[in-house]
Amino acid sequence: MRMITFFLIGLTVHVVFFLSIFDIYFTSPLVHGMTPQSTPLAPPASRLVLIVADGLRADSLFTLLPNSSSRTPFLRTVIEEAGTWGVSHTRVPTESRPGHVALIAGFYEDVSAVAKGWKENPVEFDSVFNESRSTWCWGSPDILPMFAKGATGDHVHTHTYPAEEEDFASTDASRLDTWVFTQVKSFFQAAKTNSTLKATLLEDKNIFFLHLLGIDTNGHAHRPMSQEYLDNIALVDTGVAEVVSLMEDFFGHDGRTAYVFTSDHGMTNWGSHGAGHPSETLTPLVVWGAGVNKAQRVTEAQPYEDGYLKDWNLEHIRRADVNQADIAPLMASLLGLPIPVNSVGVMPLLYLNNSDQFKAESMYTNAIQVLEQFKMKMIQKKETTLPFLFTPFQLLTESKQAEFTHRARILIQLEKYNDAISLCQSLISLSLEGLVYYHTYDRFFLGCSVVLGFIGWTSYVILVILRTHASLIRHPNLAKQNPNQNLARFCVAVAVVITLFLLIQRSPITYYIYCLLPVPVWYSALKESGALSDLIRSAPSLPLWKCLGYFVLVAFGIELLVVSFFHRSMLTVGLAFLSLWPLLSGLFGKAKLRSLSWFLGCLCLAAFPLMPVVGREPNLHLVYEKCIIILSRSCGWKLLEMVARMYFFCSACAGLLTLFTSACYLWSSWRRTPLHTSDRRQFFSQMIHVAVCLYVPSLTHSSLQQKQGLPLLNQIISWSTLASSTFVPLLSSTRLFHRLLSIFLSLTSTYLLLSTGSEALFPPVLSWLMFVWINIEQEALLAQGDSRRQELSTIDFSANIDITKIRQLKLDDIRRSYFFVFFIITAFFGTGNIASINSFDPASIYCFLTVFNPFIMGGLMMWKVIIPFIIVMCTFETIQVATQLSSRSLFLIVLVISDVMALHFFFLVQDYGSWLDIGTSISHYVIVMSMTIFLMLLSVVTHVLTSKRLILWNRSKMHFP
């Protein structure tokens, strides 16, 4: 098989394996066709005001000031006197879109929906806005259009500010919330003179939604402990008090307005959100007004052991915690609206101030609404499964459903409301359990198909390595044999049976891909089975103990890499072992200087996994004093001031190290072979560019610290640096170290612009170790007695490869491949565990933009992650050229190692019981598969970066040996 064909097939297979995890674990939980359910009794409220303070943590609202006063006096008074309070528990991912969907629609959106669309709805869903008579919304353009476009009719009215206002460099992001409050006041002022609008507002079942983004923006820009964040909370409290007073006056204090104040998600101390840290998942909930219980004084201990009640000085006020999705049925009940048909929330009765009959009827409506989803899910699964293969959910069969609903109705008629409520809660619990059962009905079947395909592909690659790249004793007639016709017929028959089975079950098209993929993969693997015979035949001549030793070491190494996904410090352990390689292999005695450089390089790189994840320690700052880094606690430092101090030392060291390394190389290169004038000119210009990029972030953060905005010149320099980082190296000479130096300088310039602290040192240290690795591999070849070893200074990437000099794989090449995978993982996790979405620090992209744009920001952060990848990939390309191996041979071993890791994580997903553990393993599986796909694509990019050249001027006088 040609290399390009194998590459395309391998890429396709891995893309299928990558996408499979989303079909198995992240499919939409929504079903359609249910009848809306509403409580038959009169509701207590005519209108409802929903106020969502985006990014507000529970502790930030509830914690008192040191003088025992509150920064939110109005809401504190509501908590202690007029309403009911609690903690709303959100779910991962703690992002704005899924948080608002849970609040307003009552269900937890699958993770993949966030990527499918930020403002648009990837699937249709119902919400309390949709069920209302009219809804008026004020706030962010990122959130409001989602519910307006998801509603039937035109009764959801949105008022948003321009997206450009969401600027992290803003002088004061709280102006976003001021804008909302001002617009609301203007709206009601206009309604006094607009009879049509006033008549509409006086109708029942209306909702007013205030989305306040200022707290979230200030939290990202300044951290939740900053004065800006805390002052914004106080501003929101004042604004809420004014809006409540305004509405009460407008509606004549009729006592028919209900108020809900909450947040979509919290925020970590380092100003991020997205994962499952308590600071992200615990949000405040305060409800008051029509139909809501007033504050209940309690004397006995409350059933919460988290210690927050004492910290917040609220032990004496009853606390009523809810799940975030429970707020949707609560709002529907207060207004008398049908509960959103896809809601999985459970009515929080502790918030309702109504008769026991109303509570029982509300809970019964809630139970029927959830049961309707269960029924629809069961019908859908039953229709797409052969009757003899269908296994119903035994705890809630059709007879038991009828029994539950009949008993609940009888209990309500007999006025045994507490018993009816208890029965309905049991029915909701069983219905939700049944929904999960049918939603994951095909998970085991699909998982087995993917595992079969995975094992088949890995087996095929191993057999290809043995057949084409290993020095085995070949059977003289084996190569001439035609593929087994019986095997082909059998595989075709299996494929036909699988296709018919899926057709009968009316399975989705993706099921065909996952179930049929193992057939051609295993057919190809079995065709190559002759390589096993060659291996057995060659066994007597192989160093079996050495082979066994390599197998054990690689297996141990793979396990170490798997564990490093959960504990970054394991990379430090691995680098410590790797540092001893020259000593254990005997290279130390033959190349002491290079071995010592390798040892020191590994130890320096080993320090990075022990450092805090970038951006996660806002209370720790690095101070430049006597040329050392001192860790100390900060109480009143602002984010940008802290970033400036961190960056001053770390980026200065990184830039100076880069310039020093480049200068040393140019000096030594000039002594051996004088550089061409154009090359010398380019290297010096790139070094000057590094110096400029060293200064730009410091100037940018200083400007932002003084709240003067992002300087235009800095932005132009940053974007031009990013745009030129991939093609500037193509202008340099293709001689080995000349091209590598140009790539290093170009990528380091961009990385400096994207760094906020110690991670700026990572590329120079990594590049130093990669440079040593290239040199020490030459010594390893010499130690093995390879007489065809080339001098590194004579290697030209663009030179034609002499096929006669390409050698077969040796056992030591397994070690080279493992080193490469290890360094790739280190490049990925060296400065932070980006498997966690909440490790993103917005300060990293301040040199490029400060206005919120999730896709551009995500792209910039992805490029920052890829830069160390490219450095390692270029090194690996160099080693393949220097050790005279075909680019395909070593990369096949790399594929085997990465696929074994991915399969390991896939099995871990099956073993874990809790969703949090499953989610962690899924994210790691996705990372490994993404990394493998990236490696396959980057192998083409790095080949171009190292061997191709753009000639923009005359180089006829240049001579390459």
Coordinates of N, CA and C in Angstrom, one line a residue, residues 624-793:
Y624 N 10.1 39.5 40.6 CA 11.5 39.5 40.2 C 12.3 40.2 41.3
E625 N 13.1 39.5 42.0 CA 13.9 40.0 43.1 C 15.1 39.1 43.2
K626 N 16.3 39.8 43.0 CA 17.6 39.1 43.1 C 17.6 37.8 42.2
C627 N 16.9 38.0 41.1 CA 17.0 36.9 40.0 C 16.4 35.6 40.5
I628 N 15.5 35.6 41.4 CA 14.9 34.3 41.8 C 13.4 34.5 41.8
I629 N 12.7 33.4 41.8 CA 11.2 33.5 41.8 C 10.8 33.2 43.2
I630 N 10.0 34.1 43.8 CA 9.6 33.9 45.2 C 8.0 33.8 45.2
L631 N 7.5 32.7 45.8 CA 6.1 32.6 45.9 C 5.6 33.2 47.1
S632 N 4.6 34.0 47.0 CA 4.0 34.7 48.2 C 2.5 34.9 48.0
R633 N 1.8 35.0 49.0 CA 0.4 35.2 49.0 C 0.1 36.7 48.7
S634 N -1.0 36.9 47.9 CA -1.4 38.3 47.6 C -2.8 38.4 48.0
C635 N -3.1 39.5 48.6 CA -4.5 39.8 49.1 C -5.1 40.9 48.2
G636 N -4.4 41.9 47.9 CA -5.1 43.0 47.2 C -4.6 43.3 45.8
W637 N -3.8 42.3 45.2 CA -3.2 42.6 43.9 C -4.3 42.4 42.9
K638 N -4.3 43.3 41.9 CA -5.2 43.2 40.8 C -4.6 42.2 39.8
L639 N -5.5 41.6 39.0 CA -5.0 40.6 38.0 C -4.0 41.1 37.1
L640 N -4.2 42.2 36.4 CA -3.3 42.7 35.4 C -1.9 43.1 36.0
E641 N -2.0 43.7 37.2 CA -0.8 44.0 37.9 C 0.0 42.7 38.2
M642 N -0.7 41.7 38.7 CA 0.0 40.4 38.9 C 0.6 39.8 37.7
V643 N -0.2 39.8 36.6 CA 0.2 39.3 35.3 C 1.5 40.0 34.8
A644 N 1.5 41.3 35.0 CA 2.6 42.1 34.5 C 3.9 41.7 35.3
R645 N 3.8 41.5 36.6 CA 4.9 41.0 37.3 C 5.4 39.6 37.0
M646 N 4.4 38.7 36.8 CA 4.7 37.4 36.4 C 5.4 37.4 35.1
Y647 N 4.8 38.1 34.1 CA 5.3 38.1 32.8 C 6.7 38.7 32.7
F648 N 6.9 39.8 33.5 CA 8.2 40.5 33.4 C 9.4 39.5 33.6
F649 N 9.3 38.7 34.6 CA 10.4 37.8 34.8 C 10.4 36.6 33.9
C650 N 9.3 35.9 33.8 CA 9.3 34.7 33.0 C 9.5 34.9 31.5
S651 N 8.8 35.9 31.0 CA 9.0 36.1 29.5 C 10.4 36.7 29.2
A652 N 10.9 37.5 30.2 CA 12.3 38.0 30.0 C 13.3 36.8 30.0
C653 N 13.1 35.9 30.9 CA 14.0 34.8 30.9 C 13.9 33.9 29.6
A654 N 12.6 33.7 29.2 CA 12.3 32.9 28.0 C 12.9 33.6 26.8
G655 N 12.7 34.9 26.6 CA 13.2 35.7 25.5 C 14.7 35.7 25.5
L656 N 15.3 36.0 26.6 CA 16.8 36.1 26.7 C 17.4 34.7 26.4
L657 N 16.8 33.6 26.9 CA 17.3 32.3 26.7 C 17.2 31.9 25.2
T658 N 16.1 32.3 24.5 CA 15.9 32.1 23.1 C 17.0 32.9 22.3
L659 N 17.2 34.1 22.7 CA 18.2 34.9 22.0 C 19.6 34.4 22.2
F660 N 19.9 34.0 23.4 CA 21.2 33.5 23.8 C 21.5 32.2 23.0
T661 N 20.6 31.3 23.0 CA 20.7 30.1 22.3 C 20.9 30.3 20.8
S662 N 20.1 31.2 20.2 CA 20.3 31.5 18.8 C 21.6 32.1 18.5
A663 N 22.1 33.1 19.3 CA 23.4 33.7 19.1 C 24.5 32.7 19.2
C664 N 24.4 31.8 20.2 CA 25.5 30.8 20.3 C 25.5 29.9 19.1
Y665 N 24.3 29.5 18.6 CA 24.3 28.6 17.4 C 24.9 29.4 16.2
L666 N 24.5 30.6 16.0 CA 25.0 31.4 14.8 C 26.5 31.5 14.9
W667 N 27.0 31.8 16.1 CA 28.4 31.9 16.2 C 29.2 30.6 15.9
S668 N 28.7 29.5 16.5 CA 29.3 28.2 16.2 C 29.2 27.8 14.7
S669 N 28.0 28.1 14.2 CA 27.8 27.8 12.7 C 28.7 28.6 11.8
W670 N 28.9 29.9 12.2 CA 29.7 30.7 11.4 C 31.2 30.3 11.4
R671 N 31.6 29.6 12.5 CA 33.0 29.1 12.6 C 33.1 27.9 11.7
R672 N 32.1 27.1 11.6 CA 32.2 25.9 10.8 C 32.0 26.2 9.3
T673 N 30.8 26.7 9.0 CA 30.5 27.1 7.6 C 29.8 28.4 7.6
P674 N 30.4 29.4 7.0 CA 29.8 30.8 6.9 C 28.4 30.8 6.4
L675 N 27.6 31.5 7.1 CA 26.2 31.6 6.6 C 26.1 32.5 5.4
H676 N 25.2 32.2 4.5 CA 24.9 33.1 3.4 C 24.3 34.4 3.9
T677 N 24.6 35.5 3.3 CA 24.2 36.8 3.7 C 22.7 36.9 4.0
S678 N 21.9 36.3 3.1 CA 20.4 36.4 3.2 C 20.0 35.6 4.4
D679 N 20.6 34.4 4.7 CA 20.3 33.6 5.9 C 20.6 34.4 7.2
R680 N 21.8 35.0 7.1 CA 22.3 35.7 8.3 C 21.3 36.9 8.6
R681 N 20.9 37.6 7.5 CA 19.9 38.7 7.6 C 18.6 38.2 8.2
Q682 N 18.1 37.1 7.7 CA 16.9 36.6 8.2 C 16.9 36.2 9.7
F683 N 18.0 35.5 10.1 CA 18.1 35.1 11.5 C 18.2 36.3 12.4
F684 N 18.9 37.3 12.0 CA 19.0 38.5 12.9 C 17.7 39.2 13.0
S685 N 17.0 39.2 11.8 CA 15.6 39.9 11.9 C 14.7 39.1 12.7
Q686 N 14.8 37.8 12.7 CA 13.9 37.0 13.6 C 14.3 37.2 15.0
M687 N 15.5 37.3 15.3 CA 15.9 37.5 16.7 C 15.4 38.9 17.2
I688 N 15.5 39.9 16.3 CA 15.0 41.2 16.7 C 13.4 41.1 16.9
H689 N 12.8 40.3 16.1 CA 11.4 40.1 16.2 C 11.0 39.4 17.6
V690 N 11.8 38.5 18.0 CA 11.7 37.9 19.3 C 11.8 38.9 20.4
A691 N 12.7 39.8 20.3 CA 12.9 40.9 21.3 C 11.7 41.8 21.3
V692 N 11.1 42.1 20.2 CA 9.9 42.9 20.1 C 8.7 42.2 20.8
C693 N 8.6 40.9 20.5 CA 7.5 40.1 21.0 C 7.7 39.9 22.5
L694 N 8.9 40.1 23.0 CA 9.2 40.0 24.4 C 8.6 41.3 25.1
Y695 N 8.6 42.4 24.4 CA 8.2 43.6 25.0 C 6.7 43.9 24.9
V696 N 6.1 43.4 23.8 CA 4.7 43.7 23.5 C 3.8 43.3 24.6
P697 N 3.9 42.0 25.1 CA 2.9 41.7 26.2 C 3.0 42.5 27.4
S698 N 4.3 42.9 27.8 CA 4.5 43.7 28.9 C 3.8 45.1 28.7
L699 N 4.0 45.7 27.5 CA 3.3 46.9 27.2 C 1.8 46.8 27.2
T700 N 1.3 45.7 26.7 CA -0.1 45.4 26.6 C -0.7 45.4 28.0
H701 N -0.1 44.5 28.8 CA -0.7 44.4 30.2 C -0.6 45.7 31.0
S702 N 0.5 46.4 30.7 CA 0.6 47.7 31.4 C -0.6 48.7 31.0
S703 N -0.9 48.6 29.7 CA -2.0 49.5 29.2 C -3.3 49.0 29.7
L704 N -3.5 47.7 29.8 CA -4.8 47.2 30.3 C -4.9 47.5 31.8
Q705 N -3.7 47.4 32.5 CA -3.7 47.7 33.9 C -4.2 49.1 34.2
Q706 N -3.8 50.0 33.3 CA -4.2 51.4 33.5 C -5.5 51.7 32.8
K707 N -6.2 50.6 32.3 CA -7.5 50.7 31.8 C -7.6 51.6 30.6
Q708 N -6.5 51.6 29.7 CA -6.4 52.4 28.5 C -6.7 51.5 27.3
G709 N -7.1 50.3 27.4 CA -7.5 49.4 26.3 C -6.3 48.8 25.7
L710 N -6.5 48.0 24.6 CA -5.5 47.3 23.9 C -4.9 48.2 22.8
P711 N -3.6 48.5 22.9 CA -3.0 49.4 21.9 C -3.1 48.8 20.5
L712 N -3.5 49.6 19.5 CA -3.6 49.1 18.1 C -2.3 48.6 17.6
L713 N -1.2 49.3 17.8 CA 0.1 48.8 17.3 C 0.4 47.4 17.8
N714 N 0.2 47.2 19.1 CA 0.5 45.9 19.7 C -0.4 44.8 19.0
Q715 N -1.7 45.1 18.8 CA -2.6 44.2 18.1 C -2.1 43.9 16.7
I716 N -1.6 44.9 16.0 CA -1.1 44.7 14.6 C 0.1 43.8 14.7
I717 N 1.0 44.1 15.6 CA 2.2 43.2 15.7 C 1.9 41.8 16.0
S718 N 1.0 41.6 16.9 CA 0.6 40.3 17.4 C 0.0 39.5 16.2
W719 N -1.0 40.0 15.5 CA -1.7 39.3 14.5 C -0.7 39.1 13.3
S720 N 0.2 40.0 13.0 CA 1.1 39.8 11.9 C 2.2 38.7 12.3
T721 N 2.5 38.7 13.6 CA 3.4 37.6 14.0 C 2.8 36.2 13.9
L722 N 1.5 36.2 14.3 CA 0.8 34.9 14.2 C 0.7 34.5 12.7
A723 N 0.3 35.4 11.8 CA 0.1 35.1 10.4 C 1.4 34.7 9.7
S724 N 2.6 35.2 10.2 CA 3.8 34.9 9.5 C 4.6 33.7 10.1
S725 N 4.1 33.2 11.2 CA 4.8 32.2 12.0 C 5.0 30.9 11.2
T726 N 4.1 30.6 10.2 CA 4.2 29.4 9.5 C 5.0 29.5 8.2
F727 N 5.0 30.7 7.6 CA 5.7 30.7 6.3 C 7.1 31.4 6.4
V728 N 7.4 32.1 7.4 CA 8.7 32.7 7.5 C 9.8 31.7 7.6
P729 N 9.7 30.5 8.3 CA 10.7 29.5 8.2 C 10.9 29.0 6.8
L730 N 10.0 29.0 5.9 CA 10.1 28.5 4.6 C 11.1 29.4 3.8
L731 N 11.4 30.6 4.3 CA 12.4 31.4 3.6 C 13.8 31.1 3.9
S732 N 14.0 30.3 4.9 CA 15.4 30.0 5.4 C 16.0 28.8 4.6
S733 N 17.3 28.6 4.8 CA 18.0 27.5 4.2 C 17.4 26.2 4.7
T734 N 17.4 25.1 3.9 CA 16.9 23.8 4.3 C 17.9 22.9 5.0
R735 N 19.1 23.5 5.2 CA 20.0 22.7 6.0 C 19.5 22.5 7.4
L736 N 19.8 21.4 8.0 CA 19.1 20.9 9.2 C 19.0 21.9 10.3
F737 N 20.0 22.4 10.8 CA 19.9 23.2 12.0 C 19.5 24.7 11.6
H738 N 19.8 25.1 10.4 CA 19.4 26.4 9.9 C 17.8 26.4 9.9
R739 N 17.2 25.4 9.3 CA 15.8 25.4 9.3 C 15.2 25.2 10.7
L740 N 15.7 24.4 11.5 CA 15.2 24.2 12.8 C 15.3 25.5 13.6
L741 N 16.4 26.2 13.5 CA 16.5 27.4 14.3 C 15.4 28.5 13.8
S742 N 15.2 28.5 12.5 CA 14.2 29.5 12.0 C 12.8 29.1 12.5
I743 N 12.5 27.8 12.5 CA 11.2 27.4 13.0 C 11.1 27.7 14.5
F744 N 12.1 27.5 15.3 CA 12.1 27.7 16.7 C 11.9 29.2 17.0
L745 N 12.6 30.1 16.3 CA 12.5 31.5 16.5 C 11.1 32.0 16.1
S746 N 10.6 31.5 15.0 CA 9.2 31.9 14.6 C 8.1 31.5 15.5
L747 N 8.2 30.3 16.0 CA 7.1 29.8 16.9 C 7.3 30.4 18.3
T748 N 8.5 30.6 18.7 CA 8.7 31.2 20.1 C 8.1 32.6 20.1
S749 N 8.3 33.4 19.0 CA 7.7 34.7 19.0 C 6.2 34.7 19.3
T750 N 5.5 33.8 18.6 CA 4.1 33.7 18.8 C 3.7 33.2 20.2
Y751 N 4.5 32.3 20.7 CA 4.2 31.7 22.0 C 4.4 32.8 23.1
L752 N 5.4 33.6 23.0 CA 5.6 34.7 24.0 C 4.4 35.6 24.0
L753 N 3.8 35.9 22.9 CA 2.6 36.7 22.9 C 1.4 36.1 23.6
L754 N 1.4 34.8 23.6 CA 0.3 34.0 24.2 C 0.6 33.5 25.6
S755 N 1.7 34.0 26.2 CA 2.0 33.5 27.5 C 1.7 34.6 28.6
T756 N 1.5 34.1 29.8 CA 1.2 34.9 30.9 C 2.1 34.7 32.1
G757 N 2.9 33.7 32.0 CA 3.8 33.4 33.2 C 4.9 32.4 32.9
S758 N 5.0 31.4 33.7 CA 6.1 30.5 33.7 C 6.1 29.7 32.4
E759 N 4.9 29.5 31.7 CA 4.9 28.7 30.5 C 5.7 29.3 29.4
A760 N 6.1 30.6 29.5 CA 6.9 31.2 28.4 C 8.3 30.6 28.4
L761 N 8.7 30.0 29.5 CA 10.0 29.3 29.5 C 10.0 27.9 28.8
F762 N 8.7 27.4 28.6 CA 8.6 26.0 28.2 C 9.2 25.7 26.8
P763 N 8.8 26.5 25.8 CA 9.4 26.2 24.4 C 10.9 26.3 24.4
P764 N 11.6 27.3 25.0 CA 13.1 27.3 25.0 C 13.7 26.0 25.6
V765 N 13.1 25.6 26.8 CA 13.7 24.5 27.5 C 13.4 23.2 26.6
L766 N 12.2 23.1 26.1 CA 11.8 21.9 25.3 C 12.7 21.9 24.0
S767 N 12.9 23.0 23.4 CA 13.8 23.1 22.2 C 15.2 22.7 22.5
W768 N 15.7 23.1 23.7 CA 17.1 22.7 24.1 C 17.2 21.2 24.2
L769 N 16.2 20.6 24.8 CA 16.2 19.2 25.0 C 16.0 18.5 23.6
M770 N 15.2 19.0 22.8 CA 15.1 18.4 21.4 C 16.4 18.5 20.6
F771 N 17.1 19.6 20.8 CA 18.4 19.7 20.1 C 19.4 18.7 20.6
V772 N 19.4 18.5 21.9 CA 20.2 17.5 22.5 C 19.8 16.1 22.0
W773 N 18.5 15.8 21.9 CA 18.0 14.5 21.5 C 18.5 14.2 20.1
I774 N 18.5 15.2 19.2 CA 19.0 15.0 17.8 C 20.4 14.6 17.9
N775 N 21.2 15.3 18.6 CA 22.7 15.0 18.7 C 23.0 13.6 19.3
I776 N 22.3 13.3 20.4 CA 22.6 12.1 21.1 C 22.1 10.9 20.4
E777 N 21.1 11.0 19.5 CA 20.7 9.9 18.7 C 21.8 9.5 17.7
Q778 N 22.5 10.5 17.2 CA 23.6 10.2 16.4 C 24.7 9.4 17.1
E779 N 24.9 9.7 18.4 CA 25.9 9.0 19.2 C 25.3 7.5 19.4
A780 N 24.0 7.4 19.5 CA 23.4 6.1 19.7 C 23.7 5.2 18.4
L781 N 23.5 5.8 17.3 CA 23.8 5.1 16.0 C 25.2 4.7 15.9
L782 N 26.1 5.6 16.3 CA 27.6 5.3 16.3 C 27.9 4.1 17.3
A783 N 27.2 4.1 18.4 CA 27.5 3.1 19.4 C 27.0 1.7 18.9
Q784 N 26.0 1.7 18.1 CA 25.4 0.5 17.5 C 26.2 0.0 16.3
G785 N 27.3 0.7 15.9 CA 28.2 0.3 14.8 C 27.6 0.6 13.5
D786 N 26.7 1.6 13.4 CA 26.2 1.9 12.1 C 27.2 2.8 11.3
S787 N 27.7 2.3 10.2 CA 28.8 3.0 9.5 C 28.2 4.0 8.5
R788 N 26.9 4.0 8.3 CA 26.3 5.0 7.4 C 25.8 6.3 8.1
R789 N 26.2 6.5 9.3 CA 25.8 7.7 10.0 C 26.3 8.9 9.3
Q790 N 25.4 9.9 9.2 CA 25.7 11.2 8.5 C 26.1 12.2 9.6
E791 N 26.9 13.2 9.2 CA 27.2 14.3 10.1 C 26.0 15.2 10.0
L792 N 25.5 15.7 11.2 CA 24.3 16.5 11.2 C 24.5 17.8 10.4
S793 N 25.7 18.4 10.4 CA 25.9 19.6 9.7 C 25.8 19.5 8.2

